[in-house]
Coordinates of C-alpha atoms in Angstrom, one line a residue:
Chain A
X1 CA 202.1 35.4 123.6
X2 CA 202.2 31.7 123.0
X3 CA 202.8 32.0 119.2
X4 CA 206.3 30.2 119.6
X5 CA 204.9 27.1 121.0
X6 CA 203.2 26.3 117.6
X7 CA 204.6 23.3 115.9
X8 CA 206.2 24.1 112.5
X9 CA 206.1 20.6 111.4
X10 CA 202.6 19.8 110.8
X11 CA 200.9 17.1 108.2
X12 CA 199.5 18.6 104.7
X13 CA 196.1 17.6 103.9
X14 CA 197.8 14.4 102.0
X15 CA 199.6 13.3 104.7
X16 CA 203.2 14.8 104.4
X17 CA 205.5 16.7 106.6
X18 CA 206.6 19.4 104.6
X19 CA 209.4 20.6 106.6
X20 CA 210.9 16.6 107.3
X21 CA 211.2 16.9 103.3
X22 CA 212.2 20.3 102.9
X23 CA 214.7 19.4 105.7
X24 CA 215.8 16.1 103.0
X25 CA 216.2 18.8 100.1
X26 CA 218.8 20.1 102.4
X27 CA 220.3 17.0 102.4
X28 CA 220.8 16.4 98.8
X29 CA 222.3 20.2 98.5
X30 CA 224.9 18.9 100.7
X31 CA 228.1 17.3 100.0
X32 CA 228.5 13.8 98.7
X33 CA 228.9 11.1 101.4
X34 CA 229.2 7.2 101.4
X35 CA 229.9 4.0 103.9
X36 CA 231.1 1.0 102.8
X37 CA 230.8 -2.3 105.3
X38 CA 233.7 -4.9 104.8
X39 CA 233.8 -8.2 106.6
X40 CA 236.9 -6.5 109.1
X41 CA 236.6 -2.6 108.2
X42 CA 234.4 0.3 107.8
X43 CA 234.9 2.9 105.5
X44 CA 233.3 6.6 105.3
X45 CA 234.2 9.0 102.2
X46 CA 233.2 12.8 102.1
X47 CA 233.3 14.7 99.2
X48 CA 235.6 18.3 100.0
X49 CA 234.2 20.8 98.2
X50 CA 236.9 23.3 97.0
X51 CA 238.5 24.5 100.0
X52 CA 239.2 28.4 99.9
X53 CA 242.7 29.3 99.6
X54 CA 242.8 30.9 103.0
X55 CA 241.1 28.7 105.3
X56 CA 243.4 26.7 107.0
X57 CA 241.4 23.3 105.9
X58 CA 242.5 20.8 108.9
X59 CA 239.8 22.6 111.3
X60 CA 237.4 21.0 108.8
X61 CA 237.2 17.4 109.6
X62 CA 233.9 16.0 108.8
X63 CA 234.8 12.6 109.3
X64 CA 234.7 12.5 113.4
X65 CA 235.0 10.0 116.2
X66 CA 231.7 9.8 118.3
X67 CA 233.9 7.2 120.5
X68 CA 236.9 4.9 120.3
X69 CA 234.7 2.4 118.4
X70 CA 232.1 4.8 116.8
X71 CA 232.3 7.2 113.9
X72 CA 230.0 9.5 111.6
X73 CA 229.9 11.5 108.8
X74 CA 227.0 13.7 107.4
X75 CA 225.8 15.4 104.5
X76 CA 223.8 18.6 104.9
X77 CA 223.4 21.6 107.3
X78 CA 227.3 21.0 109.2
X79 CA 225.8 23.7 112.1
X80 CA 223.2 21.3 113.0
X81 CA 225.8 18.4 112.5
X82 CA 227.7 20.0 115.5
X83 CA 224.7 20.2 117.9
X84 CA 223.6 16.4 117.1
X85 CA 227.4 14.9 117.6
X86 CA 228.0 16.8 120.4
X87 CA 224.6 15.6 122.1
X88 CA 225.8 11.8 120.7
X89 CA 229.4 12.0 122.1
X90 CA 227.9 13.1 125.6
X91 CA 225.5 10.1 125.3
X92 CA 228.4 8.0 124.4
X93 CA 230.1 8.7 127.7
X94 CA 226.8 9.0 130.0
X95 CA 226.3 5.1 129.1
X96 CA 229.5 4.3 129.5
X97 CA 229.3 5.7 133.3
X98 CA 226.2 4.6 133.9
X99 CA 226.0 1.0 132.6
X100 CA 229.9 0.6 132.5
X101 CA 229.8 -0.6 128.7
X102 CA 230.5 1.0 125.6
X103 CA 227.7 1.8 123.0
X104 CA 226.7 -0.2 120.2
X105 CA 226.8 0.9 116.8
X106 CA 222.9 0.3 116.9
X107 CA 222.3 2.2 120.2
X108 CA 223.5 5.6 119.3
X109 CA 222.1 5.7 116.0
X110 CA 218.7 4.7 117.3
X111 CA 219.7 7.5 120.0
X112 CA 220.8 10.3 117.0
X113 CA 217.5 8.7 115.3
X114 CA 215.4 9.8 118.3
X115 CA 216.6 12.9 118.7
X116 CA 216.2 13.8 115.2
X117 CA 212.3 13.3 115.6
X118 CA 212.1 14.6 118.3
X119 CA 212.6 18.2 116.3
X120 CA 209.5 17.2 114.2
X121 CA 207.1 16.8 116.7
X122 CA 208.2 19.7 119.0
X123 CA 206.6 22.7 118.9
X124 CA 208.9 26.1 117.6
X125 CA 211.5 24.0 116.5
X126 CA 212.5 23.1 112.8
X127 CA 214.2 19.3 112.1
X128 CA 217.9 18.8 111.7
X129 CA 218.9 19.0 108.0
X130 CA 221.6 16.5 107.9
X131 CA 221.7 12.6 107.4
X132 CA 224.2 10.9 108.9
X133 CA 226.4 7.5 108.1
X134 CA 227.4 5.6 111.7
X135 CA 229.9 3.1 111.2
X136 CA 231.9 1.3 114.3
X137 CA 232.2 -1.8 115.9
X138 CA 230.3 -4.2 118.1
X139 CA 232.3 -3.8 121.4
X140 CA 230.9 -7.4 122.3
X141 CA 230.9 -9.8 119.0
X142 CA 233.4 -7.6 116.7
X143 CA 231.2 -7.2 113.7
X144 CA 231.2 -4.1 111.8
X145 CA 228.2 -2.1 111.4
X146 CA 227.1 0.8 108.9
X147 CA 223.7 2.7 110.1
X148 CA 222.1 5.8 108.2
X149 CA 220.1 8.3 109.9
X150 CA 217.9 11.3 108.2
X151 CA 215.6 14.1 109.3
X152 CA 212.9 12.0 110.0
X153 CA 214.5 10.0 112.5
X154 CA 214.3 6.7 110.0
X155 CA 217.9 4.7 110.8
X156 CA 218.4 1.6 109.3
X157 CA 221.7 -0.8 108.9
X158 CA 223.7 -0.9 105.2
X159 CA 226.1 -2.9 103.8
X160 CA 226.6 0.2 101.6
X161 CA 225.3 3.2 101.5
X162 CA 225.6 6.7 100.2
X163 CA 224.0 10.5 100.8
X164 CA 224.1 14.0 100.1
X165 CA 224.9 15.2 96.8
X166 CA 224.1 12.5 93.5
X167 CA 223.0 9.9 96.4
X168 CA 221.0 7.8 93.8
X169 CA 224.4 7.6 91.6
X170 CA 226.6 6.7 93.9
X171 CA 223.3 4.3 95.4
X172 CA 223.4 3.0 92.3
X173 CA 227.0 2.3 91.2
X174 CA 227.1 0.4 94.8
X175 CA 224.7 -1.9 93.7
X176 CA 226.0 -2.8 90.9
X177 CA 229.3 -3.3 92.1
X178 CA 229.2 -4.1 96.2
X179 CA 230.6 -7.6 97.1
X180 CA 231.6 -8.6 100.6
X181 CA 235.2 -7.1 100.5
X182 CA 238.2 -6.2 103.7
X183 CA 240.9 -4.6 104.2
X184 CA 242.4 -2.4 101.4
X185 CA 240.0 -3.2 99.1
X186 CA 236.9 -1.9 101.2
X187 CA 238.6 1.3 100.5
X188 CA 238.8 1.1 97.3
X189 CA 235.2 0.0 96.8
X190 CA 234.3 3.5 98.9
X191 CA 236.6 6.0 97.0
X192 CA 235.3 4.2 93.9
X193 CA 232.4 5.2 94.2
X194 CA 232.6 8.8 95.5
X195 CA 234.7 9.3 91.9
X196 CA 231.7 8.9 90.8
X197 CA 230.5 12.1 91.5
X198 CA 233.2 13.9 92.5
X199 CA 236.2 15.7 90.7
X200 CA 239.4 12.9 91.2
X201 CA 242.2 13.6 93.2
X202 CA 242.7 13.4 97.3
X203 CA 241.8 17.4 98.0
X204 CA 238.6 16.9 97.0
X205 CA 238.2 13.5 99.4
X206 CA 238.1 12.9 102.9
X207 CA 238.4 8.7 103.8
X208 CA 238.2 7.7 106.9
X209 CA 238.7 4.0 107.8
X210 CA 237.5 2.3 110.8
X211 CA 239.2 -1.7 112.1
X212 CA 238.8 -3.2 115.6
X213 CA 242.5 -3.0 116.5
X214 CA 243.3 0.3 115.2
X215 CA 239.9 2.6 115.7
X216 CA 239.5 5.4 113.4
X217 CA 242.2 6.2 110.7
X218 CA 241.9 9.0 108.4
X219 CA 243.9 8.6 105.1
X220 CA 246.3 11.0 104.1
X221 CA 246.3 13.0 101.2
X222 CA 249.4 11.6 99.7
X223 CA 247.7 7.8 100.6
X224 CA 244.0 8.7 98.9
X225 CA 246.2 10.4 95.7
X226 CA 248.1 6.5 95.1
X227 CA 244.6 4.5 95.6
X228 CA 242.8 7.4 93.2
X229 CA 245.5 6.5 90.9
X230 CA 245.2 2.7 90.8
X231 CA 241.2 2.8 90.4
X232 CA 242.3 5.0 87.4
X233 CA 245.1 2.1 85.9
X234 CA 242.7 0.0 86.6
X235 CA 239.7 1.8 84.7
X236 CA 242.2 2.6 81.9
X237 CA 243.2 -0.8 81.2
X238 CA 239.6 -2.2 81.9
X239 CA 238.6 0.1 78.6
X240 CA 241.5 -1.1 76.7
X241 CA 240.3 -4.6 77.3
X242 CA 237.3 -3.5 76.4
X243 CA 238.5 -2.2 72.9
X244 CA 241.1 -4.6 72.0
X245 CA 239.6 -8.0 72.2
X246 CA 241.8 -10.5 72.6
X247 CA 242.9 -12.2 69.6
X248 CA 241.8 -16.1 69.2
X249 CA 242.9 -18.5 67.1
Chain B
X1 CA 243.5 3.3 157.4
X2 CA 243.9 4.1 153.7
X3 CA 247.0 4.8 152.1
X4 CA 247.9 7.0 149.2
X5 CA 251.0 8.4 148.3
X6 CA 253.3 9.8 145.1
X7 CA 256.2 11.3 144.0
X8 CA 257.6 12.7 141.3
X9 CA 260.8 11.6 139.6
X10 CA 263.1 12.2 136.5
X11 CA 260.7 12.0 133.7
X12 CA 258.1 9.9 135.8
X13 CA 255.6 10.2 138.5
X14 CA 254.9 7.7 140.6
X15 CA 251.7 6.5 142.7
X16 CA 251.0 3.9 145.2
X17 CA 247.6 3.0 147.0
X18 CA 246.6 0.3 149.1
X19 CA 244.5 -2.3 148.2
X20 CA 242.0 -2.7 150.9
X21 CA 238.5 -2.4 151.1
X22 CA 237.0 -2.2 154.4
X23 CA 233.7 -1.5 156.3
X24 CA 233.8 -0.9 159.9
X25 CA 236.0 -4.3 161.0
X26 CA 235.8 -6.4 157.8
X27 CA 237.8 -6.4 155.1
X28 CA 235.8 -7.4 151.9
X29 CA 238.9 -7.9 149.4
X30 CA 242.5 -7.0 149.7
X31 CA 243.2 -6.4 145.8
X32 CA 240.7 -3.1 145.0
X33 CA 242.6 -1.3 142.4
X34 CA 242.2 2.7 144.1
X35 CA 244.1 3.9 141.4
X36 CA 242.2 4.7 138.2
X37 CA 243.3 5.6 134.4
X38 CA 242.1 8.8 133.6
X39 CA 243.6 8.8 130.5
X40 CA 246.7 7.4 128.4
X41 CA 248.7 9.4 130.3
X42 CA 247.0 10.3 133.7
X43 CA 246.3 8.4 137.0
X44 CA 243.9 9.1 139.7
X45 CA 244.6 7.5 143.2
X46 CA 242.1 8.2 145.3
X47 CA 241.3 7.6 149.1
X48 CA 238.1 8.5 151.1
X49 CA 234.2 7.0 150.8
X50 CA 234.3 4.2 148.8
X51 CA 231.2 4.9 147.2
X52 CA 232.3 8.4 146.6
X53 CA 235.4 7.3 145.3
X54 CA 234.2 5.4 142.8
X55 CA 231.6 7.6 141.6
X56 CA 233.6 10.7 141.1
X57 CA 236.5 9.0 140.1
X58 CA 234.6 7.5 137.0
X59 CA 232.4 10.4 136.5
X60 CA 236.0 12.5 136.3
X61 CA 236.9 10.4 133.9
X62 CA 233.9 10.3 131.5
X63 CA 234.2 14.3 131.5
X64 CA 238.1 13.6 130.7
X65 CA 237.3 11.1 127.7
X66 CA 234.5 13.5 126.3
X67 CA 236.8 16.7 126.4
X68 CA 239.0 14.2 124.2
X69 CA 236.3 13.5 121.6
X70 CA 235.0 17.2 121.7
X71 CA 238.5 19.2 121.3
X72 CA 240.5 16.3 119.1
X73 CA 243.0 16.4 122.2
X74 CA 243.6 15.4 125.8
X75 CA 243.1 17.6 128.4
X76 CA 246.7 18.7 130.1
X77 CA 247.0 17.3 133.6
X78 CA 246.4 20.7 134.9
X79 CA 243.5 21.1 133.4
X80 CA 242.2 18.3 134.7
X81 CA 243.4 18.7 138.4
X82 CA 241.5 22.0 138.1
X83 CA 238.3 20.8 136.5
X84 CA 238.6 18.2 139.6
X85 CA 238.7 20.9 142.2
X86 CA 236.1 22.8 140.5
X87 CA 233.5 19.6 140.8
X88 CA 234.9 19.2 144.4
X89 CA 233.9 22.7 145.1
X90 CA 230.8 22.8 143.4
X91 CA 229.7 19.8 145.1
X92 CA 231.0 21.0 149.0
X93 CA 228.2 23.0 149.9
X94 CA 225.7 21.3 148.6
X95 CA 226.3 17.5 148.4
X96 CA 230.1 17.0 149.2
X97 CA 232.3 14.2 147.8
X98 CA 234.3 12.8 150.5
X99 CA 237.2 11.6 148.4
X100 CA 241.0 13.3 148.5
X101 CA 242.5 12.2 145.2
X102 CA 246.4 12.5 144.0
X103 CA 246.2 13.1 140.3
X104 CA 249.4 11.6 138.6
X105 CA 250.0 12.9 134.7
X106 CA 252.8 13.3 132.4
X107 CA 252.5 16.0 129.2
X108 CA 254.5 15.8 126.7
X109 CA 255.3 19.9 127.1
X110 CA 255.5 20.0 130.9
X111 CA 256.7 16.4 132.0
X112 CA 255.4 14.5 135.0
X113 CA 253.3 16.1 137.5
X114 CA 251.6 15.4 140.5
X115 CA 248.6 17.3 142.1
X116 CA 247.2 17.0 145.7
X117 CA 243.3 17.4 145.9
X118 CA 241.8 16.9 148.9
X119 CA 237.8 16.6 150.0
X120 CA 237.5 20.5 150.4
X121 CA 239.0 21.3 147.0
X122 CA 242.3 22.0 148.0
X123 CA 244.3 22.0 145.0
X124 CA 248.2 21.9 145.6
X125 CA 250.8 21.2 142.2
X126 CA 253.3 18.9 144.8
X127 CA 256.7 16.8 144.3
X128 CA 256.0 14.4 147.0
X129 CA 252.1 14.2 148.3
X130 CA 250.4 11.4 150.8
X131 CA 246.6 11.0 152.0
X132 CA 245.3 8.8 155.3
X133 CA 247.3 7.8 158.4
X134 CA 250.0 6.1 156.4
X135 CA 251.3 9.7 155.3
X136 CA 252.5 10.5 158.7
X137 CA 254.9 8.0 157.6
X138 CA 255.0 7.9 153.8
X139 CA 255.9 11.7 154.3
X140 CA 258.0 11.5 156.9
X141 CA 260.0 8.7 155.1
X142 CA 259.9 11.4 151.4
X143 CA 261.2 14.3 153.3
X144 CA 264.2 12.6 154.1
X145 CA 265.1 10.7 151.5
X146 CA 263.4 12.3 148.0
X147 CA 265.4 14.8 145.9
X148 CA 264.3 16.1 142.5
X149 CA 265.1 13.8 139.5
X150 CA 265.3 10.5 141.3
X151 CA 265.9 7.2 138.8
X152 CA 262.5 5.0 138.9
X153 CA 264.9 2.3 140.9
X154 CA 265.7 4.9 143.7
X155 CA 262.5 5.8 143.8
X156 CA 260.6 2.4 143.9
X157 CA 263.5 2.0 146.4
X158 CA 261.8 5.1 148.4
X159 CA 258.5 3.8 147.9
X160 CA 259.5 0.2 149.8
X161 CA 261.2 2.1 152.2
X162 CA 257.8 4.0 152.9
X163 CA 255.5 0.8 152.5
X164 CA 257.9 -1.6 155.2
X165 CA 257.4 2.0 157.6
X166 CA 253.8 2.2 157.3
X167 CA 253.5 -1.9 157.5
X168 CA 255.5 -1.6 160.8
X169 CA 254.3 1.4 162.5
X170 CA 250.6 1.8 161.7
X171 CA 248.0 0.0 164.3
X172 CA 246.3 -1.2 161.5
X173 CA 248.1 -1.5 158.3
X174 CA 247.1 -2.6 155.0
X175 CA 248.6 -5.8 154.0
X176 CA 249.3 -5.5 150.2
X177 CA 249.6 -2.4 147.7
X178 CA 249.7 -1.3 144.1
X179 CA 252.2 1.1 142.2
X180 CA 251.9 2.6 139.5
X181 CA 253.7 4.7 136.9
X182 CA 253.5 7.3 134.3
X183 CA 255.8 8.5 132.2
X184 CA 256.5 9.9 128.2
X185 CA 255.5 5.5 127.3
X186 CA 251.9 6.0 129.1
X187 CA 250.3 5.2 132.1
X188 CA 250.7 1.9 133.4
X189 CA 250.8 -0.6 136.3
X190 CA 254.3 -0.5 137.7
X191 CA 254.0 -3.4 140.6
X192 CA 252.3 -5.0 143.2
X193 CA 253.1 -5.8 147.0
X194 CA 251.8 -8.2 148.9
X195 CA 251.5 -10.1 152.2
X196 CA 248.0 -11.3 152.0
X197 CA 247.0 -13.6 148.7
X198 CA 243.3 -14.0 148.8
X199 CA 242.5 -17.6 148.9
X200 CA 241.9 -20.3 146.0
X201 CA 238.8 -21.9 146.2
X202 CA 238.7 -24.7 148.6
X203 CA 239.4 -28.0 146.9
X204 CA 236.3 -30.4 146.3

């Protein structure tokens, strides 16, 4: 019978789609996730949740490389990340053959964007329970981009931005504290704020940063373990200024 | 009259192509570069319908990069010389490519290799391969005077020796060709030989 080909994502009386915001609850179960835009660098931080003792933890990247210019991370249902980055690494390539130019940063979100609703107006499909954070470079001017995606299909660009798990937080400790940074201190701004939120130390991070010479670098464990430390100095001695005013004659 | 030919030396593999593009008795530009990147380490030169070139040549080479964003590694050149042949054979009885293709790679496990694919999907793992009229000569010329673990000067050396025969004895030879290299460093442009400069703009 034909029972399969009835949508599952249809509006409530008040004009929601239940399953787009079931799909978003999804989301926020999902690990902690935030993109910082510099003036010359991009920066994407995961939150690792406790890795089990026996899994072998480097088959679980989820920082990846869509392209040489292009990367995303996601918090949510990782199963459905797969199927979406594997559709937007294809696309990556098709344009690239077709048009003989790379993607914009702005291109393959919108294209991830479209195909995420696309699954909530399809009939015996659910949507895809992940949002994602696109960072990369402008392969024509250079300028760094930051996009976020979610179940609706929504996409819009961010100088900062964070999802997943204690989003508002992290949302907010960005807005209180985001000025146009580069380099090093971009980093900084990014593992800052997933501290927030998650227990300190660099097992429980994943950082990824993104220039225009270099492409996609993930930081090692030993690098993210020094930067932890000096937000920590910095913290510490921030509160001891804070407790010791200075003495004035 | 398309040339391709290759070799493989001590830690290297080397390709050359001419640089001709022709239709029927006009030649449209003397510097088309046959010889595409397939990867940091990987070089395709290939001969046959330009169109066809072109088109499977690039289309090989999306497939190449996307394996490489997919897997987190490069494909080996063997892999790729049979994912070639495959789309070669696919395509013959339906809509065949006519383009015969000499796949240059080095891996890091396997050093330098060369593979000979022709249009019919003829896959051969060679030492020394040419395509077109020029290898009646280019081959001639590498059966006498290639042995294994040749120096990249002895073999450039070969290579000149095989570009002056094919200059000199075919009816209609292509004036100017490019060589390539790849080796542990990459793939890159070795050199370039020419009789024929395309002309400067007239002055005003």
């Amino acid at each position: 019978m034909a029972r399969y080909d009835r949508a599952i994502t249809v509006f409530s009386p008040d004009g929601h789609l239940f399953q787009v915001e079931y799909a978003l609850e999804a989301v926020r179960k999902g690990n902690a996730a935030v993109g910082v835009r510099g003036t010359d660098i991009v920066v994407l931080g995961v939150e690792k949740k406790s890795t089990a003792k026996l899994q072998d933890s480097r088959s679980v990247r989820k920082i990846v490389s869509l392209d040489n210019h292009i990367a995303l991370a996601c918090a949510g249902l990782k199963a459905d990340a797969r199927v979406l980055i594997n559709r937007a690494r294809i696309e990556c390539q098709s344009h690239r053959l077709t048009v003989e130019d790379p993607v914009t940063v702005e291109y393959i979100t919108r294209y991830i964007a479209g195909l995420q609703q696309k699954y909530t107006q399809s009939g015996g499909v659910r949507p895809f329970g992940l949002s994602t954070l696109i960072v990369g470079f402008d392969p024509y001017k250079g300028v760094p981009s930051l996009y976020q995606t979610d179940p609706s299909g929504t996409f819009s660009a961010w100088k900062a931005n964070a999802t997943g798990r204690n989003s508002n937080s992290m949302r907010e400790f960005l807005e209180k504290n985001y000025k146009e940074t580069s380099g090093q201190e971009t980093v900084k701004l990014a593992i800052r704020s997933l501290l927030e939120v998650v227990e300190s130390g660099g097992k429980n991070i994943e950082v990824a940063a993104m220039t225009k010479e270099h492409g996609l670098r993930q930081l090692e464990e030993a690098e993210i373990d020094a930067i932890v430390a000096e937000i920590e100095a910095e913290k510490a001695a921030a509160e001891a200024a804070k407790k010791a005013p200075p003495k004035e004659t | 009259m398309e040339c391709v030919f290759g070799l493989v030396g001590n830690g290297f593999t080397i390709v050359v192509a001419d640089t001709s593009a022709v239709h029927s008795i006009l030649v449209h530009k003397s510097n088309e570069d046959k010889i595409m990147k397939l990867d940091s380490h990987k070089f395709i030169a290939a001969s046959g319908e330009p169109g066809d070139r072109v088109q499977f040549t690039e289309y090989i080479q999306k497939n190449v990069a996307l394996y490489q964003f997919r897997n987190g590694i490069p494909l080996t050149t063997a892999a790729a010389a049979n994912f070639m042949r495959g789309e070669l054979a696919t395509a013959l009885r339906k809509n065949p490519y006519s383009v015969n293709v000499l796949l240059a790679g080095y891996d890091k496990e396997t050093g330098p290799s060369l593979y000979y694919i022709d249009y019919i999907a003829t896959l051969h793992k060679v030492d020394k391969g040419a395509f077109g009229y020029g290898a009646y000569f280019s081959l001639s010329m590498m059966d006498r005077h290639y042995h294994s673990g040749m120096s990249v000067d002895e073999a450039i050396d070969l290579v000149d020796k095989c570009i002056v025969e094919i200059k000199s004895r075919l009816v209609v030879a292509p004036p100017n060709f490019v060589i390539k290299i790849v080796d542990k460093d990459g793939a890159r442009e070795y050199a370039w030989r020419e009789s024929v400069k395309d002309a400067h703009a007239p002055p005003s």
